[in-house]
Amino acid sequence: MNVKTTNGRTPDRATSAGKRRQHIVVGVQGDDASIAALRWAARCARARGAELEALMAWALPEPPRRLPGGLDDMTAGVIADLRWALEAIVDRSGICAAPGISVTTTVATAPIKLALADAVERADLLVLGSVQHSVALAALSAGRQTAASAGCPVVLVPLAADERRNRGGDRIVVGMDGSPQAAAALTWAGAEAHYRKLPLEVISVSLGKGASDTAAQLVAAAMRSHPEVTITLATHAGDPGEVLAQASLGAEALVVGQHGSGSIRRKLPALGSVSRWCAAHTVSPVVVVPVR
């Protein structure tokens, strides 16, 4: 993979007792959803004491084979303009004014899919703004493709209809069906609730006896791991995606397990997986967690 990056602002990388700081990358495209993503990521970084990197990707066109001199100057000028735009967006988000937040800005001269794949390799968490589309278009978006196959958790932050994206939600919600994917989601959600000092609401939907027992065992284990977190388990009937979307209204995050391989060579009915449906329809940030 050939992804060229240039870095601007550099964060304070001080650590305590040699402990590695977590690294959060935010993909920035210049829309209002990117502002929401930056603010969500800043809250997460502050709670975790993590490094924050704002990334903008732009694929430079291939130059003509015969071009007079000055190509390097032209490329440098484009990158400078991109960096100015990226830093202006970071300033507009207001996250640098908050205590405990410092930001690296990175411009990647590569297609967005390659830049995101490169970011996943170095990030503990990837945060992306998510503009709502139809389900068919959502299946083809770079952000949702990344969420479907990334090796780190990916957060899709929609442009919320109220001010919650500025001040944060009141709880973490996680979907639970007793599967290994849901177990990984619960592990991440428990840690995030601990960092954010928020209650954790576990939602299961129309589970059979075996899955219900497994879900209850997983929740009991999470309670033992995070005794300081208020954890509740609620069971609902209905369509899992619709139930989770409704249950997560006003939440800081809805956490779901990664649903599969991430291939876009699927027939349209296969787009009905819960994680993909939630990413396309919920108004709360959706965290897609892979199975480690």
PDB file of C-alpha atoms in Angstrom:
ATOM      1  CA  MET A   1       0.000   0.000   0.000  1.00  0.00           C
ATOM      2  CA  ASN A   2       1.399   3.370  -0.996  1.00  0.00           C
ATOM      3  CA  VAL A   3      -0.113   6.130   1.121  1.00  0.00           C
ATOM      4  CA  LYS A   4       1.908   9.326   1.447  1.00  0.00           C
ATOM      5  CA  THR A   5       1.111  11.442   4.480  1.00  0.00           C
ATOM      6  CA  THR A   6       2.263  14.797   5.768  1.00  0.00           C
ATOM      7  CA  ASN A   7       1.827  15.833   9.385  1.00  0.00           C
ATOM      8  CA  GLY A   8       1.147  19.223  10.899  1.00  0.00           C
ATOM      9  CA  ARG A   9       0.258  19.873  14.526  1.00  0.00           C
ATOM     10  CA  THR A  10       1.890  17.438  16.905  1.00  0.00           C
ATOM     11  CA  PRO A  11       0.219  16.347  20.159  1.00  0.00           C
ATOM     12  CA  ASP A  12       1.829  15.963  23.553  1.00  0.00           C
ATOM     13  CA  ARG A  13       2.817  12.301  23.623  1.00  0.00           C
ATOM     14  CA  ALA A  14       3.771  12.152  27.306  1.00  0.00           C
ATOM     15  CA  THR A  15       2.882   8.881  28.977  1.00  0.00           C
ATOM     16  CA  SER A  16       2.830   7.709  32.553  1.00  0.00           C
ATOM     17  CA  ALA A  17       5.208   4.960  33.656  1.00  0.00           C
ATOM     18  CA  GLY A  18       5.886   3.899  30.077  1.00  0.00           C
ATOM     19  CA  LYS A  19       2.224   3.145  29.359  1.00  0.00           C
ATOM     20  CA  ARG A  20       1.390   3.558  25.672  1.00  0.00           C
ATOM     21  CA  ARG A  21      -1.271   6.138  24.961  1.00  0.00           C
ATOM     22  CA  GLN A  22      -4.171   4.999  22.827  1.00  0.00           C
ATOM     23  CA  HIS A  23      -4.367   6.507  19.364  1.00  0.00           C
ATOM     24  CA  ILE A  24      -7.658   7.745  17.886  1.00  0.00           C
ATOM     25  CA  VAL A  25      -7.872   8.711  14.203  1.00  0.00           C
ATOM     26  CA  VAL A  26     -10.725  10.878  12.905  1.00  0.00           C
ATOM     27  CA  GLY A  27     -11.465  10.898   9.185  1.00  0.00           C
ATOM     28  CA  VAL A  28     -12.346  14.448   8.094  1.00  0.00           C
ATOM     29  CA  GLN A  29     -14.118  15.294   4.836  1.00  0.00           C
ATOM     30  CA  GLY A  30     -15.134  18.892   5.499  1.00  0.00           C
ATOM     31  CA  ASP A  31     -18.853  18.432   6.152  1.00  0.00           C
ATOM     32  CA  ASP A  32     -20.809  18.986   9.359  1.00  0.00           C
ATOM     33  CA  ALA A  33     -20.711  15.242  10.097  1.00  0.00           C
ATOM     34  CA  SER A  34     -16.917  15.571  10.310  1.00  0.00           C
ATOM     35  CA  ILE A  35     -17.359  18.257  12.970  1.00  0.00           C
ATOM     36  CA  ALA A  36     -19.622  15.906  14.934  1.00  0.00           C
ATOM     37  CA  ALA A  37     -17.029  13.121  14.549  1.00  0.00           C
ATOM     38  CA  LEU A  38     -14.231  15.366  15.827  1.00  0.00           C
ATOM     39  CA  ARG A  39     -16.262  16.371  18.880  1.00  0.00           C
ATOM     40  CA  TRP A  40     -17.206  12.765  19.672  1.00  0.00           C
ATOM     41  CA  ALA A  41     -13.598  11.648  19.275  1.00  0.00           C
ATOM     42  CA  ALA A  42     -12.394  14.484  21.502  1.00  0.00           C
ATOM     43  CA  ARG A  43     -14.699  13.344  24.315  1.00  0.00           C
ATOM     44  CA  CYS A  44     -13.395   9.812  23.909  1.00  0.00           C
ATOM     45  CA  ALA A  45      -9.752  10.951  23.802  1.00  0.00           C
ATOM     46  CA  ARG A  46     -10.167  13.092  26.909  1.00  0.00           C
ATOM     47  CA  ALA A  47     -11.712  10.218  28.863  1.00  0.00           C
ATOM     48  CA  ARG A  48      -9.069   7.727  27.741  1.00  0.00           C
ATOM     49  CA  GLY A  49      -6.074  10.091  27.784  1.00  0.00           C
ATOM     50  CA  ALA A  50      -5.574   9.187  24.122  1.00  0.00           C
ATOM     51  CA  GLU A  51      -3.769  10.853  21.231  1.00  0.00           C
ATOM     52  CA  LEU A  52      -6.054  12.369  18.607  1.00  0.00           C
ATOM     53  CA  GLU A  53      -5.232  12.559  14.892  1.00  0.00           C
ATOM     54  CA  ALA A  54      -7.381  14.360  12.320  1.00  0.00           C
ATOM     55  CA  LEU A  55      -6.913  12.797   8.876  1.00  0.00           C
ATOM     56  CA  MET A  56      -7.914  14.226   5.493  1.00  0.00           C
ATOM     57  CA  ALA A  57      -7.382  12.154   2.344  1.00  0.00           C
ATOM     58  CA  TRP A  58      -7.215  13.462  -1.207  1.00  0.00           C
ATOM     59  CA  ALA A  59      -6.055  11.464  -4.189  1.00  0.00           C
ATOM     60  CA  LEU A  60      -3.834  13.639  -6.370  1.00  0.00           C
ATOM     61  CA  PRO A  61      -4.491  13.067 -10.088  1.00  0.00           C
ATOM     62  CA  GLU A  62      -1.811  11.450 -12.193  1.00  0.00           C
ATOM     63  CA  PRO A  63       0.142  14.189 -13.998  1.00  0.00           C
ATOM     64  CA  PRO A  64       0.466  14.134 -17.806  1.00  0.00           C
ATOM     65  CA  ARG A  65       3.537  12.316 -19.037  1.00  0.00           C
ATOM     66  CA  ARG A  66       4.888  15.497 -20.574  1.00  0.00           C
ATOM     67  CA  LEU A  67       4.496  18.399 -18.239  1.00  0.00           C
ATOM     68  CA  PRO A  68       6.741  21.447 -17.896  1.00  0.00           C
ATOM     69  CA  GLY A  69       8.577  21.998 -14.620  1.00  0.00           C
ATOM     70  CA  GLY A  70       6.813  23.092 -11.487  1.00  0.00           C
ATOM     71  CA  LEU A  71       4.938  19.855 -10.758  1.00  0.00           C
ATOM     72  CA  ASP A  72       6.481  19.575  -7.289  1.00  0.00           C
ATOM     73  CA  ASP A  73       5.472  23.157  -6.527  1.00  0.00           C
ATOM     74  CA  MET A  74       1.929  22.480  -7.690  1.00  0.00           C
ATOM     75  CA  THR A  75       1.668  19.341  -5.525  1.00  0.00           C
ATOM     76  CA  ALA A  76       3.072  21.190  -2.520  1.00  0.00           C
ATOM     77  CA  GLY A  77       0.533  23.942  -3.083  1.00  0.00           C
ATOM     78  CA  VAL A  78      -2.381  21.479  -3.159  1.00  0.00           C
ATOM     79  CA  ILE A  79      -1.172  19.808   0.040  1.00  0.00           C
ATOM     80  CA  ALA A  80      -0.764  23.194   1.720  1.00  0.00           C
ATOM     81  CA  ASP A  81      -4.335  24.114   0.775  1.00  0.00           C
ATOM     82  CA  LEU A  82      -5.618  20.780   2.104  1.00  0.00           C
ATOM     83  CA  ARG A  83      -3.747  21.262   5.352  1.00  0.00           C
ATOM     84  CA  TRP A  84      -5.169  24.765   5.728  1.00  0.00           C
ATOM     85  CA  ALA A  85      -8.687  23.410   5.162  1.00  0.00           C
ATOM     86  CA  LEU A  86      -8.142  20.547   7.639  1.00  0.00           C
ATOM     87  CA  GLU A  87      -6.806  22.802  10.377  1.00  0.00           C
ATOM     88  CA  ALA A  88      -9.661  25.250   9.784  1.00  0.00           C
ATOM     89  CA  ILE A  89     -12.155  22.408  10.310  1.00  0.00           C
ATOM     90  CA  VAL A  90     -10.381  21.327  13.504  1.00  0.00           C
ATOM     91  CA  ASP A  91     -10.488  24.931  14.752  1.00  0.00           C
ATOM     92  CA  ARG A  92     -14.169  25.199  13.832  1.00  0.00           C
ATOM     93  CA  SER A  93     -14.967  22.102  15.896  1.00  0.00           C
ATOM     94  CA  GLY A  94     -13.622  23.844  18.983  1.00  0.00           C
ATOM     95  CA  ILE A  95     -12.007  20.690  20.360  1.00  0.00           C
ATOM     96  CA  CYS A  96      -8.576  22.273  20.844  1.00  0.00           C
ATOM     97  CA  ALA A  97     -10.058  24.751  23.305  1.00  0.00           C
ATOM     98  CA  ALA A  98     -10.974  21.916  25.676  1.00  0.00           C
ATOM     99  CA  PRO A  99      -8.426  20.999  28.376  1.00  0.00           C
ATOM    100  CA  GLY A 100      -6.455  17.826  27.832  1.00  0.00           C
ATOM    101  CA  ILE A 101      -6.921  17.724  24.058  1.00  0.00           C
ATOM    102  CA  SER A 102      -4.158  18.137  21.502  1.00  0.00           C
ATOM    103  CA  VAL A 103      -4.432  17.158  17.866  1.00  0.00           C
ATOM    104  CA  THR A 104      -2.179  15.966  15.064  1.00  0.00           C
ATOM    105  CA  THR A 105      -3.339  16.909  11.558  1.00  0.00           C
ATOM    106  CA  THR A 106      -2.447  14.540   8.722  1.00  0.00           C
ATOM    107  CA  VAL A 107      -3.003  14.942   4.983  1.00  0.00           C
ATOM    108  CA  ALA A 108      -2.872  11.690   3.006  1.00  0.00           C
ATOM    109  CA  THR A 109      -2.420  11.913  -0.754  1.00  0.00           C
ATOM    110  CA  ALA A 110      -4.321   8.717  -1.493  1.00  0.00           C
ATOM    111  CA  PRO A 111      -7.887   7.567  -2.221  1.00  0.00           C
ATOM    112  CA  ILE A 112     -10.062   7.614   0.889  1.00  0.00           C
ATOM    113  CA  LYS A 113     -10.331   3.804   1.057  1.00  0.00           C
ATOM    114  CA  LEU A 114      -6.552   3.359   1.065  1.00  0.00           C
ATOM    115  CA  ALA A 115      -6.070   6.157   3.575  1.00  0.00           C
ATOM    116  CA  LEU A 116      -8.635   4.618   5.946  1.00  0.00           C
ATOM    117  CA  ALA A 117      -7.077   1.168   5.585  1.00  0.00           C
ATOM    118  CA  ASP A 118      -3.691   2.673   6.443  1.00  0.00           C
ATOM    119  CA  ALA A 119      -5.209   4.506   9.445  1.00  0.00           C
ATOM    120  CA  VAL A 120      -6.736   1.289  10.781  1.00  0.00           C
ATOM    121  CA  GLU A 121      -3.268  -0.250  10.973  1.00  0.00           C
ATOM    122  CA  ARG A 122      -2.052   2.405  13.429  1.00  0.00           C
ATOM    123  CA  ALA A 123      -5.266   3.307  15.265  1.00  0.00           C
ATOM    124  CA  ASP A 124      -6.889   1.892  18.381  1.00  0.00           C
ATOM    125  CA  LEU A 125     -10.107   3.563  17.256  1.00  0.00           C
ATOM    126  CA  LEU A 126     -11.219   5.083  13.930  1.00  0.00           C
ATOM    127  CA  VAL A 127     -13.962   7.739  14.018  1.00  0.00           C
ATOM    128  CA  LEU A 128     -15.840   8.818  10.886  1.00  0.00           C
ATOM    129  CA  GLY A 129     -18.655  11.221  10.168  1.00  0.00           C
ATOM    130  CA  SER A 130     -21.644   9.391   8.733  1.00  0.00           C
ATOM    131  CA  VAL A 131     -24.100  11.110   6.416  1.00  0.00           C
ATOM    132  CA  GLN A 132     -27.360   9.209   6.184  1.00  0.00           C
ATOM    133  CA  HIS A 133     -27.999   7.494   2.851  1.00  0.00           C
ATOM    134  CA  SER A 134     -30.332   4.864   1.544  1.00  0.00           C
ATOM    135  CA  VAL A 135     -29.411   1.321   2.547  1.00  0.00           C
ATOM    136  CA  ALA A 136     -28.077   0.543  -0.932  1.00  0.00           C
ATOM    137  CA  LEU A 137     -25.769   3.551  -0.972  1.00  0.00           C
ATOM    138  CA  ALA A 138     -24.729   2.898   2.631  1.00  0.00           C
ATOM    139  CA  ALA A 139     -23.387  -0.497   1.583  1.00  0.00           C
ATOM    140  CA  LEU A 140     -21.012   1.187  -0.836  1.00  0.00           C
ATOM    141  CA  SER A 141     -19.781   4.061   1.355  1.00  0.00           C
ATOM    142  CA  ALA A 142     -16.105   3.998   2.306  1.00  0.00           C
ATOM    143  CA  GLY A 143     -16.842   4.449   5.986  1.00  0.00           C
ATOM    144  CA  ARG A 144     -19.230   1.536   6.236  1.00  0.00           C
ATOM    145  CA  GLN A 145     -16.983  -0.700   4.161  1.00  0.00           C
ATOM    146  CA  THR A 146     -14.168   0.109   6.576  1.00  0.00           C
ATOM    147  CA  ALA A 147     -16.378  -0.610   9.584  1.00  0.00           C
ATOM    148  CA  ALA A 148     -17.329  -3.980   8.103  1.00  0.00           C
ATOM    149  CA  SER A 149     -13.771  -5.283   7.803  1.00  0.00           C
ATOM    150  CA  ALA A 150     -11.495  -3.154  10.023  1.00  0.00           C
ATOM    151  CA  GLY A 151      -9.234  -4.702  12.634  1.00  0.00           C
ATOM    152  CA  CYS A 152      -9.990  -1.923  15.145  1.00  0.00           C
ATOM    153  CA  PRO A 153     -13.322  -0.529  16.346  1.00  0.00           C
ATOM    154  CA  VAL A 154     -14.851   1.991  13.945  1.00  0.00           C
ATOM    155  CA  VAL A 155     -17.258   4.719  15.071  1.00  0.00           C
ATOM    156  CA  LEU A 156     -19.779   6.169  12.607  1.00  0.00           C
ATOM    157  CA  VAL A 157     -21.013   9.520  13.928  1.00  0.00           C
ATOM    158  CA  PRO A 158     -24.142  10.895  12.213  1.00  0.00           C
ATOM    159  CA  LEU A 159     -25.118  14.520  12.120  1.00  0.00           C
ATOM    160  CA  ALA A 160     -27.463  14.518  15.119  1.00  0.00           C
ATOM    161  CA  ALA A 161     -30.642  16.564  15.058  1.00  0.00           C
ATOM    162  CA  ASP A 162     -30.023  18.125  18.494  1.00  0.00           C
ATOM    163  CA  GLU A 163     -27.158  19.391  20.636  1.00  0.00           C
ATOM    164  CA  ARG A 164     -26.237  16.006  22.110  1.00  0.00           C
ATOM    165  CA  ARG A 165     -23.314  15.726  19.697  1.00  0.00           C
ATOM    166  CA  ASN A 166     -21.773  18.734  21.487  1.00  0.00           C
ATOM    167  CA  ARG A 167     -22.276  17.707  25.103  1.00  0.00           C
ATOM    168  CA  GLY A 168     -22.403  13.910  24.833  1.00  0.00           C
ATOM    169  CA  GLY A 169     -25.123  11.379  25.537  1.00  0.00           C
ATOM    170  CA  ASP A 170     -26.267  10.006  28.878  1.00  0.00           C
ATOM    171  CA  ARG A 171     -25.387   6.303  28.486  1.00  0.00           C
ATOM    172  CA  ILE A 172     -23.730   3.609  26.376  1.00  0.00           C
ATOM    173  CA  VAL A 173     -25.986   1.054  24.665  1.00  0.00           C
ATOM    174  CA  VAL A 174     -24.788  -2.321  23.378  1.00  0.00           C
ATOM    175  CA  GLY A 175     -26.605  -4.946  21.354  1.00  0.00           C
ATOM    176  CA  MET A 176     -26.441  -8.485  22.735  1.00  0.00           C
ATOM    177  CA  ASP A 177     -27.371 -11.771  21.059  1.00  0.00           C
ATOM    178  CA  GLY A 178     -24.952 -14.100  22.869  1.00  0.00           C
ATOM    179  CA  SER A 179     -22.587 -14.406  19.887  1.00  0.00           C
ATOM    180  CA  PRO A 180     -18.784 -13.899  19.959  1.00  0.00           C
ATOM    181  CA  GLN A 181     -19.332 -10.650  18.033  1.00  0.00           C
ATOM    182  CA  ALA A 182     -21.711  -9.397  20.724  1.00  0.00           C
ATOM    183  CA  ALA A 183     -19.286 -10.501  23.445  1.00  0.00           C
ATOM    184  CA  ALA A 184     -16.531  -8.399  21.834  1.00  0.00           C
ATOM    185  CA  ALA A 185     -18.938  -5.451  21.600  1.00  0.00           C
ATOM    186  CA  LEU A 186     -19.846  -5.816  25.288  1.00  0.00           C
ATOM    187  CA  THR A 187     -16.175  -5.893  26.303  1.00  0.00           C
ATOM    188  CA  TRP A 188     -15.492  -2.642  24.434  1.00  0.00           C
ATOM    189  CA  ALA A 189     -18.694  -1.026  25.685  1.00  0.00           C
ATOM    190  CA  GLY A 190     -17.882  -1.919  29.293  1.00  0.00           C
ATOM    191  CA  ALA A 191     -14.470  -0.293  29.025  1.00  0.00           C
ATOM    192  CA  GLU A 192     -15.928   2.791  27.337  1.00  0.00           C
ATOM    193  CA  ALA A 193     -18.611   3.139  30.027  1.00  0.00           C
ATOM    194  CA  HIS A 194     -15.827   2.920  32.612  1.00  0.00           C
ATOM    195  CA  TYR A 195     -13.786   5.653  30.894  1.00  0.00           C
ATOM    196  CA  ARG A 196     -16.795   7.920  30.340  1.00  0.00           C
ATOM    197  CA  LYS A 197     -18.336   7.256  33.792  1.00  0.00           C
ATOM    198  CA  LEU A 198     -21.641   6.429  32.096  1.00  0.00           C
ATOM    199  CA  PRO A 199     -24.179   3.646  32.714  1.00  0.00           C
ATOM    200  CA  LEU A 200     -24.231   0.733  30.285  1.00  0.00           C
ATOM    201  CA  GLU A 201     -27.512  -0.551  28.874  1.00  0.00           C
ATOM    202  CA  VAL A 202     -27.428  -4.030  27.301  1.00  0.00           C
ATOM    203  CA  ILE A 203     -30.257  -4.720  24.847  1.00  0.00           C
ATOM    204  CA  SER A 204     -31.194  -8.203  23.656  1.00  0.00           C
ATOM    205  CA  VAL A 205     -33.916  -8.877  21.098  1.00  0.00           C
ATOM    206  CA  SER A 206     -36.056 -12.002  20.752  1.00  0.00           C
ATOM    207  CA  LEU A 207     -33.408 -14.496  21.871  1.00  0.00           C
ATOM    208  CA  GLY A 208     -33.911 -18.239  22.302  1.00  0.00           C
ATOM    209  CA  LYS A 209     -33.261 -19.969  25.619  1.00  0.00           C
ATOM    210  CA  GLY A 210     -29.624 -20.856  24.875  1.00  0.00           C
ATOM    211  CA  ALA A 211     -28.730 -17.404  23.578  1.00  0.00           C
ATOM    212  CA  SER A 212     -30.522 -15.745  26.512  1.00  0.00           C
ATOM    213  CA  ASP A 213     -28.534 -17.796  29.013  1.00  0.00           C
ATOM    214  CA  THR A 214     -25.272 -16.938  27.233  1.00  0.00           C
ATOM    215  CA  ALA A 215     -26.207 -13.242  27.147  1.00  0.00           C
ATOM    216  CA  ALA A 216     -26.959 -13.282  30.884  1.00  0.00           C
ATOM    217  CA  GLN A 217     -23.599 -14.932  31.599  1.00  0.00           C
ATOM    218  CA  LEU A 218     -21.749 -12.352  29.493  1.00  0.00           C
ATOM    219  CA  VAL A 219     -23.500  -9.487  31.278  1.00  0.00           C
ATOM    220  CA  ALA A 220     -22.708 -11.020  34.685  1.00  0.00           C
ATOM    221  CA  ALA A 221     -19.037 -11.247  33.672  1.00  0.00           C
ATOM    222  CA  ALA A 222     -19.083  -7.582  32.579  1.00  0.00           C
ATOM    223  CA  MET A 223     -20.531  -6.604  35.960  1.00  0.00           C
ATOM    224  CA  ARG A 224     -17.678  -8.388  37.699  1.00  0.00           C
ATOM    225  CA  SER A 225     -15.100  -6.737  35.431  1.00  0.00           C
ATOM    226  CA  HIS A 226     -16.573  -3.238  35.913  1.00  0.00           C
ATOM    227  CA  PRO A 227     -18.224  -3.082  39.339  1.00  0.00           C
ATOM    228  CA  GLU A 228     -18.097   0.722  39.184  1.00  0.00           C
ATOM    229  CA  VAL A 229     -20.348   0.785  36.083  1.00  0.00           C
ATOM    230  CA  THR A 230     -24.129   0.545  36.377  1.00  0.00           C
ATOM    231  CA  ILE A 231     -25.053  -2.231  33.914  1.00  0.00           C
ATOM    232  CA  THR A 232     -28.629  -3.207  33.066  1.00  0.00           C
ATOM    233  CA  LEU A 233     -29.978  -5.915  30.758  1.00  0.00           C
ATOM    234  CA  ALA A 234     -33.287  -5.439  28.927  1.00  0.00           C
ATOM    235  CA  THR A 235     -34.979  -7.888  26.549  1.00  0.00           C
ATOM    236  CA  HIS A 236     -37.272  -6.707  23.770  1.00  0.00           C
ATOM    237  CA  ALA A 237     -39.291  -8.291  20.975  1.00  0.00           C
ATOM    238  CA  GLY A 238     -39.219  -7.024  17.414  1.00  0.00           C
ATOM    239  CA  ASP A 239     -36.761  -6.287  14.641  1.00  0.00           C
ATOM    240  CA  PRO A 240     -33.247  -6.071  16.184  1.00  0.00           C
ATOM    241  CA  GLY A 241     -32.155  -3.064  14.147  1.00  0.00           C
ATOM    242  CA  GLU A 242     -35.291  -1.054  14.870  1.00  0.00           C
ATOM    243  CA  VAL A 243     -35.235  -1.969  18.563  1.00  0.00           C
ATOM    244  CA  LEU A 244     -31.586  -0.944  18.949  1.00  0.00           C
ATOM    245  CA  ALA A 245     -32.122   2.290  17.027  1.00  0.00           C
ATOM    246  CA  GLN A 246     -35.027   3.236  19.284  1.00  0.00           C
ATOM    247  CA  ALA A 247     -33.268   2.140  22.479  1.00  0.00           C
ATOM    248  CA  SER A 248     -30.148   4.160  21.651  1.00  0.00           C
ATOM    249  CA  LEU A 249     -31.867   7.520  21.094  1.00  0.00           C
ATOM    250  CA  GLY A 250     -29.919  10.102  23.085  1.00  0.00           C
ATOM    251  CA  ALA A 251     -27.086   7.676  23.851  1.00  0.00           C
ATOM    252  CA  GLU A 252     -23.415   8.567  23.583  1.00  0.00           C
ATOM    253  CA  ALA A 253     -22.929   5.415  21.499  1.00  0.00           C
ATOM    254  CA  LEU A 254     -24.644   2.279  20.242  1.00  0.00           C
ATOM    255  CA  VAL A 255     -22.090  -0.553  20.222  1.00  0.00           C
ATOM    256  CA  VAL A 256     -22.553  -3.573  17.944  1.00  0.00           C
ATOM    257  CA  GLY A 257     -20.363  -6.453  16.801  1.00  0.00           C
ATOM    258  CA  GLN A 258     -18.739  -6.557  13.397  1.00  0.00           C
ATOM    259  CA  HIS A 259     -21.063  -8.570  11.218  1.00  0.00           C
ATOM    260  CA  GLY A 260     -18.789 -10.326   8.732  1.00  0.00           C
ATOM    261  CA  SER A 261     -16.204 -10.162   5.997  1.00  0.00           C
ATOM    262  CA  GLY A 262     -17.071  -6.719   4.716  1.00  0.00           C
ATOM    263  CA  SER A 263     -17.325  -7.808   1.091  1.00  0.00           C
ATOM    264  CA  ILE A 264     -19.554  -5.543  -0.995  1.00  0.00           C
ATOM    265  CA  ARG A 265     -20.145  -8.380  -3.471  1.00  0.00           C
ATOM    266  CA  ARG A 266     -23.348  -9.323  -1.680  1.00  0.00           C
ATOM    267  CA  LYS A 267     -26.908  -9.463  -2.887  1.00  0.00           C
ATOM    268  CA  LEU A 268     -29.110  -6.641  -1.672  1.00  0.00           C
ATOM    269  CA  PRO A 269     -31.086  -8.717   0.919  1.00  0.00           C
ATOM    270  CA  ALA A 270     -27.790  -9.399   2.747  1.00  0.00           C
ATOM    271  CA  LEU A 271     -27.670  -5.709   3.697  1.00  0.00           C
ATOM    272  CA  GLY A 272     -30.181  -6.433   6.446  1.00  0.00           C
ATOM    273  CA  SER A 273     -27.560  -7.376   9.054  1.00  0.00           C
ATOM    274  CA  VAL A 274     -28.071  -5.552  12.330  1.00  0.00           C
ATOM    275  CA  SER A 275     -24.778  -3.677  12.377  1.00  0.00           C
ATOM    276  CA  ARG A 276     -25.162  -2.425   8.809  1.00  0.00           C
ATOM    277  CA  TRP A 277     -28.791  -1.482   9.352  1.00  0.00           C
ATOM    278  CA  CYS A 278     -27.936   0.466  12.507  1.00  0.00           C
ATOM    279  CA  ALA A 279     -25.083   2.282  10.758  1.00  0.00           C
ATOM    280  CA  ALA A 280     -27.491   3.423   8.057  1.00  0.00           C
ATOM    281  CA  HIS A 281     -30.446   4.407  10.239  1.00  0.00           C
ATOM    282  CA  THR A 282     -29.590   5.396  13.809  1.00  0.00           C
ATOM    283  CA  VAL A 283     -29.155   9.009  14.880  1.00  0.00           C
ATOM    284  CA  SER A 284     -26.725   8.041  17.649  1.00  0.00           C
ATOM    285  CA  PRO A 285     -23.041   7.238  17.005  1.00  0.00           C
ATOM    286  CA  VAL A 286     -22.577   3.566  16.103  1.00  0.00           C
ATOM    287  CA  VAL A 287     -19.441   1.700  17.192  1.00  0.00           C
ATOM    288  CA  VAL A 288     -18.666  -1.449  15.184  1.00  0.00           C
ATOM    289  CA  VAL A 289     -16.312  -3.709  17.171  1.00  0.00           C
ATOM    290  CA  PRO A 290     -14.358  -6.558  15.539  1.00  0.00           C
ATOM    291  CA  VAL A 291     -13.752  -9.908  17.204  1.00  0.00           C
ATOM    292  CA  ARG A 292     -10.143  -9.952  18.338  1.00  0.00           C
TER     293      ARG A 292
END
